[in-house]
mmCIF file of C-alpha atoms in Angstrom:
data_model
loop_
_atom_site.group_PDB
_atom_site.id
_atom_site.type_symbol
_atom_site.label_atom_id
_atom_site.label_comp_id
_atom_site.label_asym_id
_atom_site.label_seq_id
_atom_site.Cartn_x
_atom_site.Cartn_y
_atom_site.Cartn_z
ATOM 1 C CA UNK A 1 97.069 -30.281 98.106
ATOM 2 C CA UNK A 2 97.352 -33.904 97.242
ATOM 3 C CA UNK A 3 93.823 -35.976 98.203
ATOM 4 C CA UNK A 4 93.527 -39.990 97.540
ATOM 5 C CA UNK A 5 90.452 -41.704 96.475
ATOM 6 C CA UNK A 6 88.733 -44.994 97.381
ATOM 7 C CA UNK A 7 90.230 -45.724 94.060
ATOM 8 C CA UNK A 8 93.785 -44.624 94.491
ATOM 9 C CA UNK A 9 94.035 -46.516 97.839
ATOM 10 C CA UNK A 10 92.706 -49.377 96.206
ATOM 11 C CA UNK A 11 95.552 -49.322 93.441
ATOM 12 C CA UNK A 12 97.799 -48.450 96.346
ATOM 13 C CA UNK A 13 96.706 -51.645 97.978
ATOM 14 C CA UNK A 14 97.089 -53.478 94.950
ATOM 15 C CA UNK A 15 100.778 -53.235 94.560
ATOM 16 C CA UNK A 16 101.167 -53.917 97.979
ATOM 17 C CA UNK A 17 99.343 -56.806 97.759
ATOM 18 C CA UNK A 18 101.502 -57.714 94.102
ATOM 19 C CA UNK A 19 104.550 -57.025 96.194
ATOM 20 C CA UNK A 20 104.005 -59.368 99.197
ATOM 21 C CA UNK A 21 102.840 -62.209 97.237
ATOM 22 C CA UNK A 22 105.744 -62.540 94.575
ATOM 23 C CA UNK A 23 108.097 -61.634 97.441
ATOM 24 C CA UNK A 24 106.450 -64.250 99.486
ATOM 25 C CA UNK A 25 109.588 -67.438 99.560
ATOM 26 C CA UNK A 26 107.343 -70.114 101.487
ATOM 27 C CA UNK A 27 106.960 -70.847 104.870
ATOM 28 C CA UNK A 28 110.252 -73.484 105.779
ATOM 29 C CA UNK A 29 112.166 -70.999 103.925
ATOM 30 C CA UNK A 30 111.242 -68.218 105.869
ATOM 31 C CA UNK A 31 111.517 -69.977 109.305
ATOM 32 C CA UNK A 32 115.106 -71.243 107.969
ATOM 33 C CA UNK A 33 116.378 -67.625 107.531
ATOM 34 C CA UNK A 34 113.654 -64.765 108.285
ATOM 35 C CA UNK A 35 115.953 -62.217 108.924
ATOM 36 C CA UNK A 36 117.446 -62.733 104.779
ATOM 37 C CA UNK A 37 114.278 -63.088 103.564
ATOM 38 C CA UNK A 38 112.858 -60.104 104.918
ATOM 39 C CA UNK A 39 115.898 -57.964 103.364
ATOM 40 C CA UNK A 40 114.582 -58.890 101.107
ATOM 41 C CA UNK A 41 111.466 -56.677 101.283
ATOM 42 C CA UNK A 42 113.699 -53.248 102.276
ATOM 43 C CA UNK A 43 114.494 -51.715 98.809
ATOM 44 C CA UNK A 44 110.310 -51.992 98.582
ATOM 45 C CA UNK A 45 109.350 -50.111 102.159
ATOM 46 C CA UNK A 46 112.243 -48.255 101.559
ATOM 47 C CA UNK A 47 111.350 -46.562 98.540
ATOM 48 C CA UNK A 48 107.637 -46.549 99.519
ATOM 49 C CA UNK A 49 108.634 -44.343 102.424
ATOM 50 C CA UNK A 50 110.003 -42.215 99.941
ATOM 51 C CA UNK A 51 106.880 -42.225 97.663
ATOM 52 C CA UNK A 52 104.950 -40.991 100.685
ATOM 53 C CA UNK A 53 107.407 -38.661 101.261
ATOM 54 C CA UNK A 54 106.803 -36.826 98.102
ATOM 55 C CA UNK A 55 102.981 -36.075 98.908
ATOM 56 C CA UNK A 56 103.828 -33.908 101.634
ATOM 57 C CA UNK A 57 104.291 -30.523 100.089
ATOM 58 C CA UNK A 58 106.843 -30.630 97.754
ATOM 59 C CA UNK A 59 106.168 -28.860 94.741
ATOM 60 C CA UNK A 60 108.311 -28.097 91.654
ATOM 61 C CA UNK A 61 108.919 -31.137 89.194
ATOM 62 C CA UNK A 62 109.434 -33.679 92.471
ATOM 63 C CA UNK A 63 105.794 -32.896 93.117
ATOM 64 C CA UNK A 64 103.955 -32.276 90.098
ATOM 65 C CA UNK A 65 105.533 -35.713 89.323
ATOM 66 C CA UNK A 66 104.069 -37.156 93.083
ATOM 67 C CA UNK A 67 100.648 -35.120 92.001
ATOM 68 C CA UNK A 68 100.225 -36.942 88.798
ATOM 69 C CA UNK A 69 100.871 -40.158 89.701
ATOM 70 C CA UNK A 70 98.280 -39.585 92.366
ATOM 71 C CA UNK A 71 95.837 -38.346 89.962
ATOM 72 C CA UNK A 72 96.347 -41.150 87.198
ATOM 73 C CA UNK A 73 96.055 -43.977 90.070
ATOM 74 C CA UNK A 74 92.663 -42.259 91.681
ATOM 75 C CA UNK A 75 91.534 -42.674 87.852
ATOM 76 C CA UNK A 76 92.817 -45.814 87.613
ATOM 77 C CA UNK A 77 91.126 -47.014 90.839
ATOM 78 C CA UNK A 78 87.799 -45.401 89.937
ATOM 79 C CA UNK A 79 87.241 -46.730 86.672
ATOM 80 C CA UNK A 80 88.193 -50.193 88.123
ATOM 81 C CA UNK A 81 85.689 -49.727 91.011
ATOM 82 C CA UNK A 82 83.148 -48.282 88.727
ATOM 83 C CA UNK A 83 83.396 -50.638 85.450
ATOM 84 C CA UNK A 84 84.894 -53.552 87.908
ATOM 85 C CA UNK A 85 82.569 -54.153 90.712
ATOM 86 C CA UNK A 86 80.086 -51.198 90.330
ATOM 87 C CA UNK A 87 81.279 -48.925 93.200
ATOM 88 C CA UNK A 88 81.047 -45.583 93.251
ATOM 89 C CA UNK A 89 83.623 -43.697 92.103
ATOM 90 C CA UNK A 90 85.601 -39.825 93.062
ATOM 91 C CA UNK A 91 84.388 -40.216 96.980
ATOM 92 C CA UNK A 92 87.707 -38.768 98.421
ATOM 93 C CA UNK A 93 89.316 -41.389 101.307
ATOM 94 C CA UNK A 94 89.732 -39.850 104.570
ATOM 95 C CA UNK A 95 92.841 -38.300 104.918
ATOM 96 C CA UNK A 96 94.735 -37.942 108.040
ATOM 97 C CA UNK A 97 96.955 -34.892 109.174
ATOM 98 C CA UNK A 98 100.099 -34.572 107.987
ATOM 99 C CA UNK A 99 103.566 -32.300 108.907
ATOM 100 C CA UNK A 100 104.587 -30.647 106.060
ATOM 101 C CA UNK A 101 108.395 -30.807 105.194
ATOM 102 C CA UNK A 102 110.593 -27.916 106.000
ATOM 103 C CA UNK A 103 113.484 -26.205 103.666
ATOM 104 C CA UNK A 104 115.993 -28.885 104.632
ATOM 105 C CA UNK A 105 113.178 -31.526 104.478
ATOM 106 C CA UNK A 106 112.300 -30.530 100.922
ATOM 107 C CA UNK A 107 116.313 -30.868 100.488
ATOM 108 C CA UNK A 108 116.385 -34.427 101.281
ATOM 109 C CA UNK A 109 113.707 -35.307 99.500
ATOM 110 C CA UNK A 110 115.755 -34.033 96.241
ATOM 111 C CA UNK A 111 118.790 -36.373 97.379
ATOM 112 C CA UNK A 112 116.792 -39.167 98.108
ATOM 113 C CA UNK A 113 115.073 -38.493 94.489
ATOM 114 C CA UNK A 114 118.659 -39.061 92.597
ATOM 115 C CA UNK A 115 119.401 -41.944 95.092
ATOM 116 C CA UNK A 116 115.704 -43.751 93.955
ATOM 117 C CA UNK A 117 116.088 -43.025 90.047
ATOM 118 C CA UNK A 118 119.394 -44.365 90.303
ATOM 119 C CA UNK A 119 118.295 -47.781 91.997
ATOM 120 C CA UNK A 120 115.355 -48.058 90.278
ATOM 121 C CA UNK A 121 117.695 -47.923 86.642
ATOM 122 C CA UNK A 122 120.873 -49.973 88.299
ATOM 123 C CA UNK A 123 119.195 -52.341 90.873
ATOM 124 C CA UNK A 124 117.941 -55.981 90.544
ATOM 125 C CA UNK A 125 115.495 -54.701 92.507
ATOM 126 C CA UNK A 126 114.387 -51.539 90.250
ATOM 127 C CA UNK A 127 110.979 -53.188 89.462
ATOM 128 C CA UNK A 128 110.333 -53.305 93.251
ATOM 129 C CA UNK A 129 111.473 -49.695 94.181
ATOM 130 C CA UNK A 130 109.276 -48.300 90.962
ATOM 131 C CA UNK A 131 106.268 -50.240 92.702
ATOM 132 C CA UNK A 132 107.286 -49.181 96.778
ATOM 133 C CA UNK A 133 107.432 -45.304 95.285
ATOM 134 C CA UNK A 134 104.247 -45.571 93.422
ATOM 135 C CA UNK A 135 102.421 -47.487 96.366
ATOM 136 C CA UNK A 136 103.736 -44.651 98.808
ATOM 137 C CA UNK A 137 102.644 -41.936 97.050
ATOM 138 C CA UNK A 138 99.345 -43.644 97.100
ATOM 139 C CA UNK A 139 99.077 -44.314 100.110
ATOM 140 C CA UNK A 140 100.778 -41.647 101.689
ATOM 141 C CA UNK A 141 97.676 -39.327 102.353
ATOM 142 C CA UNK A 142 95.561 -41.930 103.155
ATOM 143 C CA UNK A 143 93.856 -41.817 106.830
ATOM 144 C CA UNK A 144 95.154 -45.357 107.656
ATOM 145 C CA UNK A 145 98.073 -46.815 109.026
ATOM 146 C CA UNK A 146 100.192 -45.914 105.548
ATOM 147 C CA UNK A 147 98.817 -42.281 106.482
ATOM 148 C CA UNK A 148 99.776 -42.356 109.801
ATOM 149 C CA UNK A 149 103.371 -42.592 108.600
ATOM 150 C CA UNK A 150 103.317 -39.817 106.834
ATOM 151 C CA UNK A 151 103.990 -37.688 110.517
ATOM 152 C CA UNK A 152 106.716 -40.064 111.664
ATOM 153 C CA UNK A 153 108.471 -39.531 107.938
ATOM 154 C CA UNK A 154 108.434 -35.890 107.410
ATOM 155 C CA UNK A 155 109.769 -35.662 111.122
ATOM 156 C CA UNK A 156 112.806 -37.597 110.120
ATOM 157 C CA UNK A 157 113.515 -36.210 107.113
ATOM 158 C CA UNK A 158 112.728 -32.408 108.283
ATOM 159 C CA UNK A 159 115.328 -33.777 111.294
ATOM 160 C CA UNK A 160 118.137 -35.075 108.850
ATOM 161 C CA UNK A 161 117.989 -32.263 106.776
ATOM 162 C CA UNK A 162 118.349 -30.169 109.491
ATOM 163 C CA UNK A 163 121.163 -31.952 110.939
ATOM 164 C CA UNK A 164 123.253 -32.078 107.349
ATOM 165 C CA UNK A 165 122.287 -28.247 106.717
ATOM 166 C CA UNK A 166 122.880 -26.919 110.273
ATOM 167 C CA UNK A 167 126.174 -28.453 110.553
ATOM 168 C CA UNK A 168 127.409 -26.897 107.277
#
């Protein structure tokens, strides 16, 4: 089972926070063409969603992967509370409930896994989609709104993969 620290949330927070503030274009530029500029954020949420995606229950390399990223960024986060500010560190964020993914869910997650490492190596925007898939698998099991996405995300891809497979 994957659990987040204050710490992990925290880095989870930070690249959000990295990702909105280089992506930010200005104000008359964004009231000149909003709906461009906030295309511009998609390959970010998009592989976010799939970083959260990865936290719930997947296991073999997919996961272990997910798992470790988790556990480097709750050290990460710690230390920086700890040495940074003088927080406390290891106190486990509450986590929210979560749908685990089903066979076909597990199946998309694979496909969507070859469709991320190939943007992330071929896409302008591969420095942005390695950020949104670290930032959702941190925030993934959090208890706040990222958390809360966790439900709608397995349903959809526990849905899809339903949909492909039971059609075949």
């Amino acid at each position: 089972m994957n659990y987040v620290t204050f710490g992990g949330v925290t880095v989870g927070l930070m690249l959000l926070a990295h990702q909105l503030f280089t992506w930010w274009p200005g104000r008359k530029a964004l009231m000149k063409d909003p709906a461009r500029q906030a295309a511009e954020l998609l390959p970010f949420l998009a592989s976010w969603a799939y970083g959260a995606l990865t936290t719930l229950g997947v296991g073999g390399l997919i996961g272990t992967a997910s798992s470790a990223v988790l556990g480097l960024s709750n050290w990460l986060g710690d230390a920086a509370l700890v040495w940074g500010v003088g927080g406390n560190a290891g106190e486990l964020a509450a986590r929210g409930t979560f749908l685990p993914l089903t066979g076909p869910g597990v199946a998309i997650v694979l496909i969507l896994t070859v469709a991320v490492v190939v943007s992330a190596k071929k896409s302008k925007h591969g420095s942005a989609i390695k950020r949104g898939t670290w930032c959702g698998i941190t925030l993934g099991t959090s208890a706040g709104v990222a958390g809360f996405a966790a439900v709608p995300l397995a349903t959809a891809a526990n849905w899809l993969g339903g949909t492909v497979y039971g059609a075949l």
